[in-house]
Amino acid sequence: MSHSRKRNTYGPNSGSGSNKKAKQENNRRLRRIAKYKLSAASDHDAIVIPEKLDEVMDRWEYPDDGKAWYDVKELLENGYPQHQLLMK
């Protein structure tokens, strides 16, 4: 995998890096809510457990501002290093 490169030039808008911590927190919240509802319910057929991550935490709370396409040629002309531009 040392020679693997991005196929599409698509990345985050802000310099926050990764959403990994926010996604971990979101999954923990989802599991915590599901465990609580299952343990506290008397009628298991009537339980409504959130299925999607968006039902627990809003994506607007993530550190980046979304994703966008970027122009590789323009960035290379402005001096951005190619090996960082196409890293996964």
mmCIF file of N, CA, C and O in Angstrom:
data_model
loop_
_atom_site.group_PDB
_atom_site.id
_atom_site.type_symbol
_atom_site.label_atom_id
_atom_site.label_comp_id
_atom_site.label_asym_id
_atom_site.label_seq_id
_atom_site.Cartn_x
_atom_site.Cartn_y
_atom_site.Cartn_z
ATOM 1 N N MET A 1 0.816 -1.200 0.000
ATOM 2 C CA MET A 1 0.000 0.000 0.000
ATOM 3 C C MET A 1 0.859 1.263 0.000
ATOM 4 O O MET A 1 0.342 2.353 0.108
ATOM 5 N N SER A 2 2.145 1.135 -0.139
ATOM 6 C CA SER A 2 2.995 2.320 -0.104
ATOM 7 C C SER A 2 2.812 3.193 -1.333
ATOM 8 O O SER A 2 3.118 4.376 -1.308
ATOM 9 N N HIS A 3 2.299 2.632 -2.415
ATOM 10 C CA HIS A 3 2.110 3.398 -3.635
ATOM 11 C C HIS A 3 0.654 3.747 -3.878
ATOM 12 O O HIS A 3 0.302 4.179 -4.972
ATOM 13 N N SER A 4 -0.208 3.543 -2.907
ATOM 14 C CA SER A 4 -1.609 3.860 -3.115
ATOM 15 C C SER A 4 -1.817 5.374 -3.066
ATOM 16 O O SER A 4 -1.219 6.077 -2.266
ATOM 17 N N ARG A 5 -2.645 5.860 -3.940
ATOM 18 C CA ARG A 5 -2.916 7.284 -4.054
ATOM 19 C C ARG A 5 -4.415 7.506 -4.189
ATOM 20 O O ARG A 5 -5.159 6.608 -4.571
ATOM 21 N N LYS A 6 -4.829 8.726 -3.903
ATOM 22 C CA LYS A 6 -6.217 9.093 -4.078
ATOM 23 C C LYS A 6 -6.599 9.025 -5.540
ATOM 24 O O LYS A 6 -5.844 9.421 -6.412
ATOM 25 N N ARG A 7 -7.765 8.553 -5.803
ATOM 26 C CA ARG A 7 -8.271 8.543 -7.161
ATOM 27 C C ARG A 7 -9.029 9.831 -7.443
ATOM 28 O O ARG A 7 -8.949 10.369 -8.541
ATOM 29 N N ASN A 8 -9.753 10.296 -6.464
ATOM 30 C CA ASN A 8 -10.540 11.520 -6.620
ATOM 31 C C ASN A 8 -9.977 12.607 -5.715
ATOM 32 O O ASN A 8 -9.622 12.337 -4.574
ATOM 33 N N THR A 9 -9.938 13.809 -6.203
ATOM 34 C CA THR A 9 -9.441 14.930 -5.407
ATOM 35 C C THR A 9 -10.607 15.529 -4.639
ATOM 36 O O THR A 9 -11.270 16.453 -5.080
ATOM 37 N N TYR A 10 -10.854 14.991 -3.483
ATOM 38 C CA TYR A 10 -12.000 15.324 -2.666
ATOM 39 C C TYR A 10 -11.516 15.359 -1.229
ATOM 40 O O TYR A 10 -10.854 14.430 -0.771
ATOM 41 N N GLY A 11 -11.782 16.433 -0.507
ATOM 42 C CA GLY A 11 -11.282 16.507 0.853
ATOM 43 C C GLY A 11 -12.024 17.521 1.697
ATOM 44 O O GLY A 11 -12.920 18.213 1.218
ATOM 45 N N PRO A 12 -11.652 17.651 2.974
ATOM 46 C CA PRO A 12 -12.340 18.569 3.882
ATOM 47 C C PRO A 12 -12.040 20.027 3.546
ATOM 48 O O PRO A 12 -10.988 20.362 3.027
ATOM 49 N N ASN A 13 -13.004 20.889 3.873
ATOM 50 C CA ASN A 13 -12.851 22.321 3.615
ATOM 51 C C ASN A 13 -11.943 23.000 4.619
ATOM 52 O O ASN A 13 -11.258 23.940 4.293
ATOM 53 N N SER A 14 -11.963 22.575 5.844
ATOM 54 C CA SER A 14 -11.165 23.248 6.866
ATOM 55 C C SER A 14 -9.906 22.447 7.167
ATOM 56 O O SER A 14 -9.759 21.311 6.760
ATOM 57 N N GLY A 15 -9.017 23.040 7.911
ATOM 58 C CA GLY A 15 -7.772 22.375 8.245
ATOM 59 C C GLY A 15 -7.848 21.572 9.525
ATOM 60 O O GLY A 15 -6.846 21.353 10.179
ATOM 61 N N SER A 16 -9.033 21.129 9.902
ATOM 62 C CA SER A 16 -9.188 20.412 11.164
ATOM 63 C C SER A 16 -8.665 18.986 11.086
ATOM 64 O O SER A 16 -8.524 18.328 12.098
ATOM 65 N N GLY A 17 -8.410 18.505 9.891
ATOM 66 C CA GLY A 17 -7.862 17.160 9.764
ATOM 67 C C GLY A 17 -8.939 16.109 9.658
ATOM 68 O O GLY A 17 -9.551 15.961 8.620
ATOM 69 N N SER A 18 -9.203 15.413 10.728
ATOM 70 C CA SER A 18 -10.077 14.255 10.682
ATOM 71 C C SER A 18 -11.295 14.437 11.573
ATOM 72 O O SER A 18 -11.276 15.186 12.548
ATOM 73 N N ASN A 19 -12.335 13.709 11.245
ATOM 74 C CA ASN A 19 -13.546 13.677 12.065
ATOM 75 C C ASN A 19 -13.565 12.448 12.966
ATOM 76 O O ASN A 19 -14.597 12.090 13.504
ATOM 77 N N LYS A 20 -12.443 11.787 13.120
ATOM 78 C CA LYS A 20 -12.395 10.508 13.819
ATOM 79 C C LYS A 20 -12.920 10.609 15.253
ATOM 80 O O LYS A 20 -13.735 9.792 15.679
ATOM 81 N N LYS A 21 -12.477 11.594 16.011
ATOM 82 C CA LYS A 21 -12.906 11.726 17.413
ATOM 83 C C LYS A 21 -14.404 11.983 17.508
ATOM 84 O O LYS A 21 -15.086 11.423 18.370
ATOM 85 N N ALA A 22 -14.930 12.822 16.622
ATOM 86 C CA ALA A 22 -16.360 13.122 16.643
ATOM 87 C C ALA A 22 -17.176 11.885 16.275
ATOM 88 O O ALA A 22 -18.227 11.620 16.868
ATOM 89 N N LYS A 23 -16.690 11.108 15.315
ATOM 90 C CA LYS A 23 -17.396 9.890 14.931
ATOM 91 C C LYS A 23 -17.367 8.853 16.049
ATOM 92 O O LYS A 23 -18.358 8.150 16.284
ATOM 93 N N GLN A 24 -16.240 8.755 16.759
ATOM 94 C CA GLN A 24 -16.153 7.832 17.891
ATOM 95 C C GLN A 24 -17.144 8.230 18.981
ATOM 96 O O GLN A 24 -17.852 7.380 19.539
ATOM 97 N N GLU A 25 -17.193 9.516 19.292
ATOM 98 C CA GLU A 25 -18.129 10.005 20.305
ATOM 99 C C GLU A 25 -19.571 9.748 19.884
ATOM 100 O O GLU A 25 -20.407 9.343 20.700
ATOM 101 N N ASN A 26 -19.859 9.967 18.612
ATOM 102 C CA ASN A 26 -21.203 9.749 18.092
ATOM 103 C C ASN A 26 -21.604 8.280 18.206
ATOM 104 O O ASN A 26 -22.718 7.961 18.623
ATOM 105 N N ASN A 27 -20.709 7.360 17.855
ATOM 106 C CA ASN A 27 -21.014 5.935 17.973
ATOM 107 C C ASN A 27 -21.192 5.522 19.424
ATOM 108 O O ASN A 27 -22.042 4.690 19.740
ATOM 109 N N ARG A 28 -20.402 6.093 20.314
ATOM 110 C CA ARG A 28 -20.549 5.777 21.747
ATOM 111 C C ARG A 28 -21.901 6.246 22.267
ATOM 112 O O ARG A 28 -22.553 5.551 23.054
ATOM 113 N N ARG A 29 -22.323 7.430 21.843
ATOM 114 C CA ARG A 29 -23.642 7.921 22.252
ATOM 115 C C ARG A 29 -24.754 7.007 21.746
ATOM 116 O O ARG A 29 -25.704 6.708 22.465
ATOM 117 N N LEU A 30 -24.622 6.589 20.488
ATOM 118 C CA LEU A 30 -25.633 5.708 19.893
ATOM 119 C C LEU A 30 -25.736 4.398 20.670
ATOM 120 O O LEU A 30 -26.834 3.946 21.008
ATOM 121 N N ARG A 31 -24.597 3.783 20.979
ATOM 122 C CA ARG A 31 -24.611 2.524 21.730
ATOM 123 C C ARG A 31 -25.142 2.715 23.152
ATOM 124 O O ARG A 31 -25.877 1.870 23.669
ATOM 125 N N ARG A 32 -24.777 3.825 23.788
ATOM 126 C CA ARG A 32 -25.236 4.097 25.149
ATOM 127 C C ARG A 32 -26.756 4.250 25.185
ATOM 128 O O ARG A 32 -27.438 3.705 26.065
ATOM 129 N N ILE A 33 -27.307 4.980 24.223
ATOM 130 C CA ILE A 33 -28.761 5.171 24.164
ATOM 131 C C ILE A 33 -29.464 3.840 23.920
ATOM 132 O O ILE A 33 -30.478 3.531 24.555
ATOM 133 N N ALA A 34 -28.925 3.029 23.010
ATOM 134 C CA ALA A 34 -29.541 1.735 22.711
ATOM 135 C C ALA A 34 -29.517 0.814 23.931
ATOM 136 O O ALA A 34 -30.519 0.166 24.249
ATOM 137 N N LYS A 35 -28.382 0.764 24.625
ATOM 138 C CA LYS A 35 -28.290 -0.085 25.826
ATOM 139 C C LYS A 35 -29.260 0.369 26.911
ATOM 140 O O LYS A 35 -29.909 -0.445 27.571
ATOM 141 N N TYR A 36 -29.364 1.684 27.101
ATOM 142 C CA TYR A 36 -30.255 2.207 28.129
ATOM 143 C C TYR A 36 -31.704 1.876 27.797
ATOM 144 O O TYR A 36 -32.462 1.435 28.661
ATOM 145 N N LYS A 37 -32.101 2.090 26.543
ATOM 146 C CA LYS A 37 -33.496 1.823 26.164
ATOM 147 C C LYS A 37 -33.832 0.340 26.285
ATOM 148 O O LYS A 37 -34.937 -0.015 26.670
ATOM 149 N N LEU A 38 -32.871 -0.530 25.951
ATOM 150 C CA LEU A 38 -33.134 -1.963 26.073
ATOM 151 C C LEU A 38 -33.228 -2.406 27.523
ATOM 152 O O LEU A 38 -34.035 -3.268 27.875
ATOM 153 N N SER A 39 -32.419 -1.820 28.380
ATOM 154 C CA SER A 39 -32.450 -2.242 29.784
ATOM 155 C C SER A 39 -33.631 -1.645 30.544
ATOM 156 O O SER A 39 -34.130 -2.254 31.481
ATOM 157 N N ALA A 40 -34.106 -0.481 30.142
ATOM 158 C CA ALA A 40 -35.178 0.189 30.872
ATOM 159 C C ALA A 40 -36.569 -0.169 30.370
ATOM 160 O O ALA A 40 -37.556 0.128 31.031
ATOM 161 N N ALA A 41 -36.670 -0.815 29.225
ATOM 162 C CA ALA A 41 -37.979 -1.078 28.619
ATOM 163 C C ALA A 41 -38.613 -2.332 29.197
ATOM 164 O O ALA A 41 -37.948 -3.315 29.482
ATOM 165 N N SER A 42 -39.930 -2.258 29.360
ATOM 166 C CA SER A 42 -40.664 -3.436 29.802
ATOM 167 C C SER A 42 -41.257 -4.176 28.596
ATOM 168 O O SER A 42 -41.395 -5.389 28.619
ATOM 169 N N ASP A 43 -41.608 -3.436 27.560
ATOM 170 C CA ASP A 43 -42.153 -4.035 26.341
ATOM 171 C C ASP A 43 -41.132 -3.850 25.216
ATOM 172 O O ASP A 43 -40.981 -2.772 24.657
ATOM 173 N N HIS A 44 -40.410 -4.917 24.888
ATOM 174 C CA HIS A 44 -39.335 -4.810 23.905
ATOM 175 C C HIS A 44 -39.829 -4.611 22.479
ATOM 176 O O HIS A 44 -39.067 -4.210 21.612
ATOM 177 N N ASP A 45 -41.113 -4.886 22.213
ATOM 178 C CA ASP A 45 -41.639 -4.689 20.863
ATOM 179 C C ASP A 45 -41.929 -3.214 20.584
ATOM 180 O O ASP A 45 -41.985 -2.809 19.426
ATOM 181 N N ALA A 46 -42.108 -2.415 21.617
ATOM 182 C CA ALA A 46 -42.467 -1.011 21.435
ATOM 183 C C ALA A 46 -41.262 -0.071 21.494
ATOM 184 O O ALA A 46 -41.421 1.138 21.411
ATOM 185 N N ILE A 47 -40.062 -0.603 21.606
ATOM 186 C CA ILE A 47 -38.861 0.234 21.729
ATOM 187 C C ILE A 47 -38.516 0.857 20.372
ATOM 188 O O ILE A 47 -38.556 0.202 19.342
ATOM 189 N N VAL A 48 -38.190 2.133 20.415
ATOM 190 C CA VAL A 48 -37.706 2.824 19.220
ATOM 191 C C VAL A 48 -36.251 3.189 19.480
ATOM 192 O O VAL A 48 -35.943 4.109 20.231
ATOM 193 N N ILE A 49 -35.339 2.450 18.845
ATOM 194 C CA ILE A 49 -33.904 2.678 19.017
ATOM 195 C C ILE A 49 -33.392 3.441 17.801
ATOM 196 O O ILE A 49 -33.730 3.095 16.671
ATOM 197 N N PRO A 50 -32.594 4.471 18.030
ATOM 198 C CA PRO A 50 -32.047 5.193 16.875
ATOM 199 C C PRO A 50 -31.137 4.283 16.049
ATOM 200 O O PRO A 50 -30.335 3.533 16.591
ATOM 201 N N GLU A 51 -31.316 4.337 14.727
ATOM 202 C CA GLU A 51 -30.539 3.477 13.846
ATOM 203 C C GLU A 51 -29.410 4.211 13.155
ATOM 204 O O GLU A 51 -28.395 3.625 12.832
ATOM 205 N N LYS A 52 -29.592 5.493 12.901
ATOM 206 C CA LYS A 52 -28.592 6.269 12.174
ATOM 207 C C LYS A 52 -27.848 7.195 13.128
ATOM 208 O O LYS A 52 -28.400 7.651 14.133
ATOM 209 N N LEU A 53 -26.618 7.493 12.796
ATOM 210 C CA LEU A 53 -25.801 8.371 13.628
ATOM 211 C C LEU A 53 -26.357 9.790 13.669
ATOM 212 O O LEU A 53 -26.199 10.496 14.648
ATOM 213 N N ASP A 54 -27.024 10.208 12.587
ATOM 214 C CA ASP A 54 -27.578 11.562 12.541
ATOM 215 C C ASP A 54 -28.723 11.762 13.534
ATOM 216 O O ASP A 54 -29.072 12.886 13.858
ATOM 217 N N GLU A 55 -29.315 10.684 14.006
ATOM 218 C CA GLU A 55 -30.396 10.788 14.981
ATOM 219 C C GLU A 55 -29.856 11.093 16.372
ATOM 220 O O GLU A 55 -30.592 11.521 17.248
ATOM 221 N N VAL A 56 -28.571 10.865 16.593
ATOM 222 C CA VAL A 56 -27.965 11.048 17.907
ATOM 223 C C VAL A 56 -27.198 12.369 17.990
ATOM 224 O O VAL A 56 -27.303 13.103 18.961
ATOM 225 N N MET A 57 -26.399 12.648 16.963
ATOM 226 C CA MET A 57 -25.548 13.840 16.968
ATOM 227 C C MET A 57 -25.589 14.469 15.581
ATOM 228 O O MET A 57 -25.482 13.768 14.578
ATOM 229 N N ASP A 58 -25.736 15.775 15.539
ATOM 230 C CA ASP A 58 -25.820 16.483 14.276
ATOM 231 C C ASP A 58 -24.445 16.581 13.617
ATOM 232 O O ASP A 58 -23.448 16.809 14.290
ATOM 233 N N ARG A 59 -24.378 16.425 12.312
ATOM 234 C CA ARG A 59 -23.092 16.516 11.606
ATOM 235 C C ARG A 59 -22.519 17.921 11.631
ATOM 236 O O ARG A 59 -21.346 18.114 11.358
ATOM 237 N N TRP A 60 -23.336 18.903 11.942
ATOM 238 C CA TRP A 60 -22.839 20.279 12.052
ATOM 239 C C TRP A 60 -21.939 20.446 13.261
ATOM 240 O O TRP A 60 -21.221 21.440 13.375
ATOM 241 N N GLU A 61 -21.959 19.499 14.183
ATOM 242 C CA GLU A 61 -21.097 19.554 15.358
ATOM 243 C C GLU A 61 -19.710 18.969 15.093
ATOM 244 O O GLU A 61 -18.840 19.038 15.941
ATOM 245 N N TYR A 62 -19.505 18.382 13.928
ATOM 246 C CA TYR A 62 -18.200 17.825 13.575
ATOM 247 C C TYR A 62 -17.202 18.959 13.349
ATOM 248 O O TYR A 62 -17.577 20.062 12.989
ATOM 249 N N PRO A 63 -15.909 18.694 13.514
ATOM 250 C CA PRO A 63 -14.920 19.768 13.425
ATOM 251 C C PRO A 63 -14.705 20.343 12.029
ATOM 252 O O PRO A 63 -14.326 21.501 11.902
ATOM 253 N N ASP A 64 -14.931 19.573 10.973
ATOM 254 C CA ASP A 64 -14.696 20.146 9.640
ATOM 255 C C ASP A 64 -15.977 20.790 9.114
ATOM 256 O O ASP A 64 -17.048 20.653 9.679
ATOM 257 N N ASP A 65 -15.845 21.511 8.017
ATOM 258 C CA ASP A 65 -16.975 22.242 7.444
ATOM 259 C C ASP A 65 -17.510 21.556 6.203
ATOM 260 O O ASP A 65 -17.979 22.204 5.281
ATOM 261 N N GLY A 66 -17.420 20.271 6.130
ATOM 262 C CA GLY A 66 -17.893 19.546 4.969
ATOM 263 C C GLY A 66 -16.744 19.210 4.030
ATOM 264 O O GLY A 66 -15.580 19.426 4.331
ATOM 265 N N LYS A 67 -17.094 18.680 2.889
ATOM 266 C CA LYS A 67 -16.075 18.270 1.926
ATOM 267 C C LYS A 67 -16.356 18.924 0.583
ATOM 268 O O LYS A 67 -17.469 19.322 0.300
ATOM 269 N N ALA A 68 -15.303 19.035 -0.223
ATOM 270 C CA ALA A 68 -15.436 19.664 -1.532
ATOM 271 C C ALA A 68 -14.380 19.122 -2.479
ATOM 272 O O ALA A 68 -13.372 18.558 -2.056
ATOM 273 N N TRP A 69 -14.618 19.309 -3.770
ATOM 274 C CA TRP A 69 -13.639 18.965 -4.791
ATOM 275 C C TRP A 69 -12.615 20.071 -4.867
ATOM 276 O O TRP A 69 -12.933 21.237 -4.672
ATOM 277 N N TYR A 70 -11.367 19.744 -5.171
ATOM 278 C CA TYR A 70 -10.358 20.771 -5.361
ATOM 279 C C TYR A 70 -9.584 20.491 -6.638
ATOM 280 O O TYR A 70 -9.486 19.366 -7.098
ATOM 281 N N ASP A 71 -9.057 21.570 -7.223
ATOM 282 C CA ASP A 71 -8.367 21.506 -8.505
ATOM 283 C C ASP A 71 -6.888 21.203 -8.278
ATOM 284 O O ASP A 71 -6.158 22.026 -7.718
ATOM 285 N N VAL A 72 -6.431 20.043 -8.725
ATOM 286 C CA VAL A 72 -5.059 19.609 -8.496
ATOM 287 C C VAL A 72 -4.069 20.503 -9.238
ATOM 288 O O VAL A 72 -3.046 20.906 -8.687
ATOM 289 N N LYS A 73 -4.366 20.838 -10.485
ATOM 290 C CA LYS A 73 -3.444 21.647 -11.287
ATOM 291 C C LYS A 73 -3.195 23.007 -10.653
ATOM 292 O O LYS A 73 -2.064 23.492 -10.586
ATOM 293 N N GLU A 74 -4.266 23.628 -10.159
ATOM 294 C CA GLU A 74 -4.121 24.941 -9.533
ATOM 295 C C GLU A 74 -3.281 24.861 -8.256
ATOM 296 O O GLU A 74 -2.419 25.721 -8.010
ATOM 297 N N LEU A 75 -3.504 23.844 -7.454
ATOM 298 C CA LEU A 75 -2.732 23.700 -6.222
ATOM 299 C C LEU A 75 -1.259 23.417 -6.509
ATOM 300 O O LEU A 75 -0.374 23.926 -5.809
ATOM 301 N N LEU A 76 -0.984 22.611 -7.526
ATOM 302 C CA LEU A 76 0.408 22.330 -7.885
ATOM 303 C C LEU A 76 1.111 23.587 -8.401
ATOM 304 O O LEU A 76 2.285 23.811 -8.115
ATOM 305 N N GLU A 77 0.393 24.412 -9.161
ATOM 306 C CA GLU A 77 0.967 25.664 -9.655
ATOM 307 C C GLU A 77 1.283 26.624 -8.515
ATOM 308 O O GLU A 77 2.217 27.417 -8.596
ATOM 309 N N ASN A 78 0.518 26.564 -7.447
ATOM 310 C CA ASN A 78 0.734 27.446 -6.298
ATOM 311 C C ASN A 78 1.755 26.899 -5.315
ATOM 312 O O ASN A 78 1.944 27.470 -4.240
ATOM 313 N N GLY A 79 2.386 25.776 -5.651
ATOM 314 C CA GLY A 79 3.466 25.265 -4.823
ATOM 315 C C GLY A 79 3.073 24.242 -3.779
ATOM 316 O O GLY A 79 3.864 23.917 -2.893
ATOM 317 N N TYR A 80 1.865 23.708 -3.832
ATOM 318 C CA TYR A 80 1.456 22.685 -2.871
ATOM 319 C C TYR A 80 2.154 21.375 -3.222
ATOM 320 O O TYR A 80 2.176 20.978 -4.384
ATOM 321 N N PRO A 81 2.757 20.669 -2.261
ATOM 322 C CA PRO A 81 3.500 19.437 -2.569
ATOM 323 C C PRO A 81 2.585 18.321 -3.083
ATOM 324 O O PRO A 81 1.551 18.039 -2.489
ATOM 325 N N GLN A 82 2.973 17.704 -4.181
ATOM 326 C CA GLN A 82 2.144 16.676 -4.815
ATOM 327 C C GLN A 82 1.984 15.448 -3.940
ATOM 328 O O GLN A 82 0.915 14.853 -3.886
ATOM 329 N N HIS A 83 3.033 15.057 -3.211
ATOM 330 C CA HIS A 83 2.929 13.842 -2.391
ATOM 331 C C HIS A 83 1.922 14.010 -1.261
ATOM 332 O O HIS A 83 1.327 13.051 -0.813
ATOM 333 N N GLN A 84 1.699 15.235 -0.781
ATOM 334 C CA GLN A 84 0.674 15.448 0.249
ATOM 335 C C GLN A 84 -0.704 15.614 -0.357
ATOM 336 O O GLN A 84 -1.710 15.300 0.263
ATOM 337 N N LEU A 85 -0.756 16.101 -1.575
ATOM 338 C CA LEU A 85 -2.026 16.364 -2.234
ATOM 339 C C LEU A 85 -2.784 15.082 -2.538
ATOM 340 O O LEU A 85 -4.000 15.024 -2.400
ATOM 341 N N LEU A 86 -2.070 14.050 -2.925
ATOM 342 C CA LEU A 86 -2.719 12.816 -3.335
ATOM 343 C C LEU A 86 -2.626 11.699 -2.293
ATOM 344 O O LEU A 86 -2.851 10.543 -2.610
ATOM 345 N N MET A 87 -2.281 12.032 -1.055
ATOM 346 C CA MET A 87 -2.251 11.021 0.012
ATOM 347 C C MET A 87 -3.665 10.659 0.420
ATOM 348 O O MET A 87 -4.565 11.462 0.344
ATOM 349 N N LYS A 88 -3.839 9.422 0.870
ATOM 350 C CA LYS A 88 -5.150 9.002 1.351
ATOM 351 C C LYS A 88 -5.347 9.420 2.769
ATOM 352 O O LYS A 88 -4.467 9.598 3.531
#
